[in-house]
mmCIF file of C-alpha atoms in Angstrom:
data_model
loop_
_atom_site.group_PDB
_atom_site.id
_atom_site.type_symbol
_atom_site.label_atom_id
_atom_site.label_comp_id
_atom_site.label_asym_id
_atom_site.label_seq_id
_atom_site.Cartn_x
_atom_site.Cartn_y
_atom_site.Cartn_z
ATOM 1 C CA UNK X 23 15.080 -1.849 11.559
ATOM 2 C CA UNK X 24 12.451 -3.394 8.692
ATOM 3 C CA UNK X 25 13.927 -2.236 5.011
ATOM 4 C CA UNK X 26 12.058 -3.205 1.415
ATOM 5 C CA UNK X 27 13.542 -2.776 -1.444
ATOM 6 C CA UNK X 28 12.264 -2.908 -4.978
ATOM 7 C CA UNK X 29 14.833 -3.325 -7.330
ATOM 8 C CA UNK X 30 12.914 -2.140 -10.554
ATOM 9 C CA UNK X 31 11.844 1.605 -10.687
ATOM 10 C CA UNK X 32 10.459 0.709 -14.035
ATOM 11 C CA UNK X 33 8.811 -2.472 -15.605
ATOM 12 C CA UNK X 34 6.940 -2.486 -19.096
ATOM 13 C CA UNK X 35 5.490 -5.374 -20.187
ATOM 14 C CA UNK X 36 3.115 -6.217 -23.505
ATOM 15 C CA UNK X 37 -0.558 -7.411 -22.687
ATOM 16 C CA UNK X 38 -0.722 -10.842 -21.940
ATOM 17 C CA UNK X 39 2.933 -11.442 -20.790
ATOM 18 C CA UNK X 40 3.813 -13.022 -17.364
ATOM 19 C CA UNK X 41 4.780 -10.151 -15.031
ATOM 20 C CA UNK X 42 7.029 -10.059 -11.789
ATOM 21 C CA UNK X 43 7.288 -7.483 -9.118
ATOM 22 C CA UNK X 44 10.047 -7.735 -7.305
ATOM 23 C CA UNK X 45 10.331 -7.291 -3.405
ATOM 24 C CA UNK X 46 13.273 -7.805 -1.016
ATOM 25 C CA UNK X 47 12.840 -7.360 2.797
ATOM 26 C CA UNK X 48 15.514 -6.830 5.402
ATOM 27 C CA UNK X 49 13.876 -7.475 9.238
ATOM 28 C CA UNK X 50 15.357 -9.977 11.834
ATOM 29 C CA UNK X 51 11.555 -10.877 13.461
ATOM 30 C CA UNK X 52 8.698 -12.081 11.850
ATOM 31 C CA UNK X 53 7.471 -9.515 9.063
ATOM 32 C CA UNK X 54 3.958 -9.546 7.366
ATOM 33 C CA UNK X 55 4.197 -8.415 4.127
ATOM 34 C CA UNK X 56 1.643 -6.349 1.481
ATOM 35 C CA UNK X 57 1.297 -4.981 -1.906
ATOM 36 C CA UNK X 58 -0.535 -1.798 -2.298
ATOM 37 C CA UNK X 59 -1.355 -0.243 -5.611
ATOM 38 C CA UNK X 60 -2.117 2.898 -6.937
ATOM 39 C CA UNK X 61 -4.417 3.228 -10.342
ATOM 40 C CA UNK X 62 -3.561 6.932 -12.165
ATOM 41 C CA UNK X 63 -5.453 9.190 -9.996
ATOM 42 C CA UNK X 64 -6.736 6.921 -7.079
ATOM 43 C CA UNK X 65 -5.686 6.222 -3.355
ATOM 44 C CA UNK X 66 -3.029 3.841 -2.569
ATOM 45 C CA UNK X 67 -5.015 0.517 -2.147
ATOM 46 C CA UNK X 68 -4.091 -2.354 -0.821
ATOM 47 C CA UNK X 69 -4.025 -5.239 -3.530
ATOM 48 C CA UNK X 70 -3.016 -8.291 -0.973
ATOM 49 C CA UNK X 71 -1.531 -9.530 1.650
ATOM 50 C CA UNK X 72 0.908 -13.078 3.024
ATOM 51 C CA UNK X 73 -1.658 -13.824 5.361
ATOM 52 C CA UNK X 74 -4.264 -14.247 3.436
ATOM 53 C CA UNK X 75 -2.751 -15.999 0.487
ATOM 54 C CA UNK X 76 -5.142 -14.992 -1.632
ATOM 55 C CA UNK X 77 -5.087 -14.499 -5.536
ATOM 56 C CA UNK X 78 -6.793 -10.524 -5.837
ATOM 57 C CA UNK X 79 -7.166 -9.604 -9.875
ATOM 58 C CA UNK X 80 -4.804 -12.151 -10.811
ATOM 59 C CA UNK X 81 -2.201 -11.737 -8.716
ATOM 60 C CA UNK X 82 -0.630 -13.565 -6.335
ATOM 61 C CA UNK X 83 2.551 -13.002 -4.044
ATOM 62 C CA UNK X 84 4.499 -16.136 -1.988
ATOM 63 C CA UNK X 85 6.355 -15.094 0.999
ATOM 64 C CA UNK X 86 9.960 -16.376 0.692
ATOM 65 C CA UNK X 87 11.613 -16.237 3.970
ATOM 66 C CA UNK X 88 14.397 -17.872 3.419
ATOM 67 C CA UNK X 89 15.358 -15.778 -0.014
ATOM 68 C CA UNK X 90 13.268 -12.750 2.039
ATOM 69 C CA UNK X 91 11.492 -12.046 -0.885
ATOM 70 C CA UNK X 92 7.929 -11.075 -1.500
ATOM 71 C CA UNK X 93 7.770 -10.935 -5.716
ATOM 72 C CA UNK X 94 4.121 -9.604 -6.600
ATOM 73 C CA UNK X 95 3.081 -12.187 -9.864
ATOM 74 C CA UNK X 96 0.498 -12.461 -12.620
ATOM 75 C CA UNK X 97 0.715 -14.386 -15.612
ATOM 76 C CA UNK X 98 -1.368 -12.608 -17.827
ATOM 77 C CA UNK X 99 -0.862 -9.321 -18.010
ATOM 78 C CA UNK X 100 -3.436 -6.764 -19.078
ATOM 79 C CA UNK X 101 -3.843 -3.197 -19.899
ATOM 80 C CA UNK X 102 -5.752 -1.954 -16.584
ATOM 81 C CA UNK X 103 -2.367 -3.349 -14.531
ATOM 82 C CA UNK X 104 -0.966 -0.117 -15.229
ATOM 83 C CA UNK X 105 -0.034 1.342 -12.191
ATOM 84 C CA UNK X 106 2.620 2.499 -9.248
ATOM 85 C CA UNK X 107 2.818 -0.895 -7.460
ATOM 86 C CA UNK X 108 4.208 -0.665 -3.209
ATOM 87 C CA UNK X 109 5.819 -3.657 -1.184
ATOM 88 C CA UNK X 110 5.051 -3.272 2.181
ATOM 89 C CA UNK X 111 6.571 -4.375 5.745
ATOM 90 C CA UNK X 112 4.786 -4.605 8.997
ATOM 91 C CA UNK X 113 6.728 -5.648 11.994
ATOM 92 C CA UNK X 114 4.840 -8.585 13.742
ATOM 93 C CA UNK X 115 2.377 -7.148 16.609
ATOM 94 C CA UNK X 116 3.039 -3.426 15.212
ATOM 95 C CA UNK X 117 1.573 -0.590 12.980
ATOM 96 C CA UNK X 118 4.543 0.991 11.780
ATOM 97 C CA UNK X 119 4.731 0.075 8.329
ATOM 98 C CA UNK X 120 7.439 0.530 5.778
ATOM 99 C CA UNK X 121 6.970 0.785 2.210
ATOM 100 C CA UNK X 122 9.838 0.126 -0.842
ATOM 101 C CA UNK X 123 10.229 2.886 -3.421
ATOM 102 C CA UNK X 124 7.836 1.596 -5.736
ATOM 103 C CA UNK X 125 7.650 0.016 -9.175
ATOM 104 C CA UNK X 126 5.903 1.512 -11.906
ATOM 105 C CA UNK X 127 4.342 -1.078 -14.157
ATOM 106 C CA UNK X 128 3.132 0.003 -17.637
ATOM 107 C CA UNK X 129 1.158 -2.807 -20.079
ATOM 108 C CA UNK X 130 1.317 -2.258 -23.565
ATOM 109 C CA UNK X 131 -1.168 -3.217 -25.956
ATOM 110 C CA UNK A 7 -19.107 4.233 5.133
ATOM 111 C CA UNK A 8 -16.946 7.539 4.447
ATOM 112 C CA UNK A 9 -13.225 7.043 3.886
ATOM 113 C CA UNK A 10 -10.022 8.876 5.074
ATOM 114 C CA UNK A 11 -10.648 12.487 4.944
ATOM 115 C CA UNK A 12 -7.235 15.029 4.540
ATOM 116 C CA UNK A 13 -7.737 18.827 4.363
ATOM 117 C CA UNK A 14 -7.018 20.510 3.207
ATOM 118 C CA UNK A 15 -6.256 19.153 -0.406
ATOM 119 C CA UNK A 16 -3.639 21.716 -1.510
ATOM 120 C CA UNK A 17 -1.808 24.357 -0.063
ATOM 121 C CA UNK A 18 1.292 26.867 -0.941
ATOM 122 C CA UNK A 19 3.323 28.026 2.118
ATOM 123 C CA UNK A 20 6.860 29.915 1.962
ATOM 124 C CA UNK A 21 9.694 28.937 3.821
ATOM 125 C CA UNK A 22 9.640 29.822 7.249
ATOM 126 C CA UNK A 23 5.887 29.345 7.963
ATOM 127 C CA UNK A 24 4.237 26.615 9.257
ATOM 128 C CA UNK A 25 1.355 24.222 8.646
ATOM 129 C CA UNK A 26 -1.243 22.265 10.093
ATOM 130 C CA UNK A 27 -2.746 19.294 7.728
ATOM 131 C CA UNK A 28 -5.872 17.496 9.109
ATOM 132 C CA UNK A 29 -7.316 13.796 9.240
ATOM 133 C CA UNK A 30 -10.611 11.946 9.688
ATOM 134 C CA UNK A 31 -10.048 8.289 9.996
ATOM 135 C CA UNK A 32 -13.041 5.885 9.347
ATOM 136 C CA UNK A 33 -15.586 5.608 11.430
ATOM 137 C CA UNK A 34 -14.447 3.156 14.439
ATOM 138 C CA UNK A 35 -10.599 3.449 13.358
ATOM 139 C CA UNK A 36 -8.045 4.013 16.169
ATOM 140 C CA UNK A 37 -4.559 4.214 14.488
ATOM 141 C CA UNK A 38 -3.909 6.734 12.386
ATOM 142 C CA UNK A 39 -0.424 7.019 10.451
ATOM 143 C CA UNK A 40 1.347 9.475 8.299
ATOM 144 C CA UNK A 41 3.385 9.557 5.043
ATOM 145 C CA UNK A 42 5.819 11.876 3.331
ATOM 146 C CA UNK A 43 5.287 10.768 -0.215
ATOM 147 C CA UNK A 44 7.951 12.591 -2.727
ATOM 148 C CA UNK A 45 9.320 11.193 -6.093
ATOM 149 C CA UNK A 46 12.304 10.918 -4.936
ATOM 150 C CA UNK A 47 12.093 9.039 -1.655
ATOM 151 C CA UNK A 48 8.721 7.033 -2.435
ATOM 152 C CA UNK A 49 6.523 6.689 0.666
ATOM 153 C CA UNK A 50 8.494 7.572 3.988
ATOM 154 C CA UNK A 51 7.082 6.822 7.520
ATOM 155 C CA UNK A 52 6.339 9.746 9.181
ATOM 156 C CA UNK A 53 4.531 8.329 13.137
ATOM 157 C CA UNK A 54 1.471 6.681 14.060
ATOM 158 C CA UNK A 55 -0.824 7.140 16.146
ATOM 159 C CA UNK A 56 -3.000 4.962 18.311
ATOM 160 C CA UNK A 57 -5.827 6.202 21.662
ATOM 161 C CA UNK A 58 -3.970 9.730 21.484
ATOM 162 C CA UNK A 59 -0.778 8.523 21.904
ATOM 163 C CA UNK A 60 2.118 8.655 19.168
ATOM 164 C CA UNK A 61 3.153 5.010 19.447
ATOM 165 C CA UNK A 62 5.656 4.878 16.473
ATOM 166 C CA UNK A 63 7.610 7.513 15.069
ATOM 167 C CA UNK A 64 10.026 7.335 11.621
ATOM 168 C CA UNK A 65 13.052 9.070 10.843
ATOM 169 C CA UNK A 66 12.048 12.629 10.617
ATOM 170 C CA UNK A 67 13.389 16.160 12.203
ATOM 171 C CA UNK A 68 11.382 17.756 15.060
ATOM 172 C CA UNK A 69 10.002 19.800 13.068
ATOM 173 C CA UNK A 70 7.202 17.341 12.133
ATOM 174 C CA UNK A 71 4.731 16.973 14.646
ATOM 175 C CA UNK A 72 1.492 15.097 15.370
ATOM 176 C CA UNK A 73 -1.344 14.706 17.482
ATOM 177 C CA UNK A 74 -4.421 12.629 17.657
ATOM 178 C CA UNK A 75 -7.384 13.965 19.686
ATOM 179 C CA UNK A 76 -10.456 11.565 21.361
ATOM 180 C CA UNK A 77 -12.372 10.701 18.301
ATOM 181 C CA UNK A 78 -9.326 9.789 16.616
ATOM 182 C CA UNK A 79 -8.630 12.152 14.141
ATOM 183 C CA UNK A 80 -5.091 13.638 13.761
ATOM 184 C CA UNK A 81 -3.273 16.341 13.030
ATOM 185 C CA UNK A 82 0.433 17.036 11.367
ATOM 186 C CA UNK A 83 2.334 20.029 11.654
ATOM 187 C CA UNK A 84 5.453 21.274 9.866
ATOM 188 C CA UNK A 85 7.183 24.299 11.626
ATOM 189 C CA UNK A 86 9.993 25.996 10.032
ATOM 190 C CA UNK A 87 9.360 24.968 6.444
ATOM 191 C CA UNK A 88 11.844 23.774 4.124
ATOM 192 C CA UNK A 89 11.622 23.763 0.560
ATOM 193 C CA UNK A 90 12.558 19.977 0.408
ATOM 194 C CA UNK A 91 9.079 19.571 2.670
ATOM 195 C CA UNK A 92 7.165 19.980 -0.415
ATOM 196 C CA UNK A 93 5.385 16.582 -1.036
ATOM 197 C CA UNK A 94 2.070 14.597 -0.848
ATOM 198 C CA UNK A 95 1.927 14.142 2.925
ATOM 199 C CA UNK A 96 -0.953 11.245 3.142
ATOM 200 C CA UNK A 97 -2.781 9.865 6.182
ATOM 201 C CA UNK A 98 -3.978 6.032 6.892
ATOM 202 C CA UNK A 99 -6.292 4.678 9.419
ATOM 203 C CA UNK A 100 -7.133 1.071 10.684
ATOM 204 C CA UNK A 101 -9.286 -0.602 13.273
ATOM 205 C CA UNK A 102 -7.664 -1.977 16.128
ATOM 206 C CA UNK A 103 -4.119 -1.694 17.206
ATOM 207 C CA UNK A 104 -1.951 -4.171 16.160
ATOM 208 C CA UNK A 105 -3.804 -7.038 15.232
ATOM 209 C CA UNK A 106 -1.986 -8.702 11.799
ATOM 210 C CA UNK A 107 -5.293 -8.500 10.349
ATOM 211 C CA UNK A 108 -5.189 -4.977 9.798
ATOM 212 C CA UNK A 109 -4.613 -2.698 6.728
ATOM 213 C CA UNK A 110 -3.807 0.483 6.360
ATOM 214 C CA UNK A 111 -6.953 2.459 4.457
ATOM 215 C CA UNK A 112 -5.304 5.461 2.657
ATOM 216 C CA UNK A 113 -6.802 9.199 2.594
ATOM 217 C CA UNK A 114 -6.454 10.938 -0.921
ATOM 218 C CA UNK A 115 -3.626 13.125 0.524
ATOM 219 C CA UNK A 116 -2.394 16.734 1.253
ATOM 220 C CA UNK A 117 -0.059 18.132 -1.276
ATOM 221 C CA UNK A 118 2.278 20.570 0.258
ATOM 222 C CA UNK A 119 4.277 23.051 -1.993
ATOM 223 C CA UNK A 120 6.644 25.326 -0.240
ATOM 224 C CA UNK A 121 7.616 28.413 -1.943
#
């Protein structure tokens, strides 16, 4: 069975500061990966995705598969980061995805 | 184009009843999934469903229940409620089956308190 795991419940950072996300996957087959985020009183979004490699509001996220790790990254941190960020795993050629517990980011001026 | 639609937005059962929560995918979305979200135990995989069929299903008593009718939109119930089924239950849709394109497009949720 796919497991994530997000080691940091919590992670403050000042504005402008390099910021991490951690993400750890456990799945024997070929995963796809996501971050989804979710702003103070909005949906869960999805922010990005492996597959795409794509850099979405400054962030960008490398799938490791040899460390199985999925860190969410920005370099600059700013205020409107703030939010409850979600790793996500999707089994390969399946729609059951599994989410980690979640890391709450908070920017500080 | 409208978004996921739950209803209803909040309810208060007791323990004992039951409860029916609702979902609209968007327009031309066939999988539709559901989430237990609680503080404690983040987002938890509830099933999914796909043409009317409950293709996967998580780790979850038999008490939770699902269905997905011909235009796609679902239903979850809880029989038997539990206190510790209070949480933000919250419903996803996307396009096509299992194409690695897809994401998962969130509905605002249904928060469940049991009394």
């Amino acid at each position: 069975a796919q497991r994530v795991t997000q080691p940091e419940k919590l992670l403050s950072v000042f504005k402008g500061a390099p910021v991490e996300l951690k993400c750890n996957y456990s799945y024997s087959g070929s995963p796809e990966l996501f971050w989804y985020v979710q702003y103070s009183r909005q949906r869960l979004q999805l922010l990005l995705r492996h597959i795409s490699r794509e850099s979405i509001k400054g962030f960008t996220a490398d799938l490791n598969k040899g460390e199985t790790s999925f860190h969410l990254k920005k370099p600059f941190a700013q205020e409107e980061d703030s939010a409850m960020y979600y790793c996500a795993l999707r089994r390969y050629n399946n729609n059951d995805m599994r989410f980690g517990a979640g890391t709450r980011l908070t920017v500080k001026p | 184009k409208a978004g996921v639609t739950q209803t209803p937005r909040y309810l208060i059962k007791t323990r004992g009843q039951q409860v029916t929560l609702s979902c609209s995918p968007i327009s031309g979305h066939r999988s539709v999934s559901w989430y237990q979200q609680t503080p404690g135990q983040g987002l938890q995989f509830l099933f999914e469903y796909f043409s009317e069929t409950q293709r996967n299903k998580g780790n979850f008593p038999g008490r939770f229940s699902g269905r997905q009718f011909s235009n796609s939109r679902s239903e979850m119930n809880v029989s038997t409620l539990e206190l510790g089924d209070s949480a933000l239950y919250l419903c996803a849709s996307s396009p096509e089956g299992r194409s690695g394109a897809n994401v998962l497009t969130f509905g605002a949720g249904s928060r469940l308190t049991v009394l």
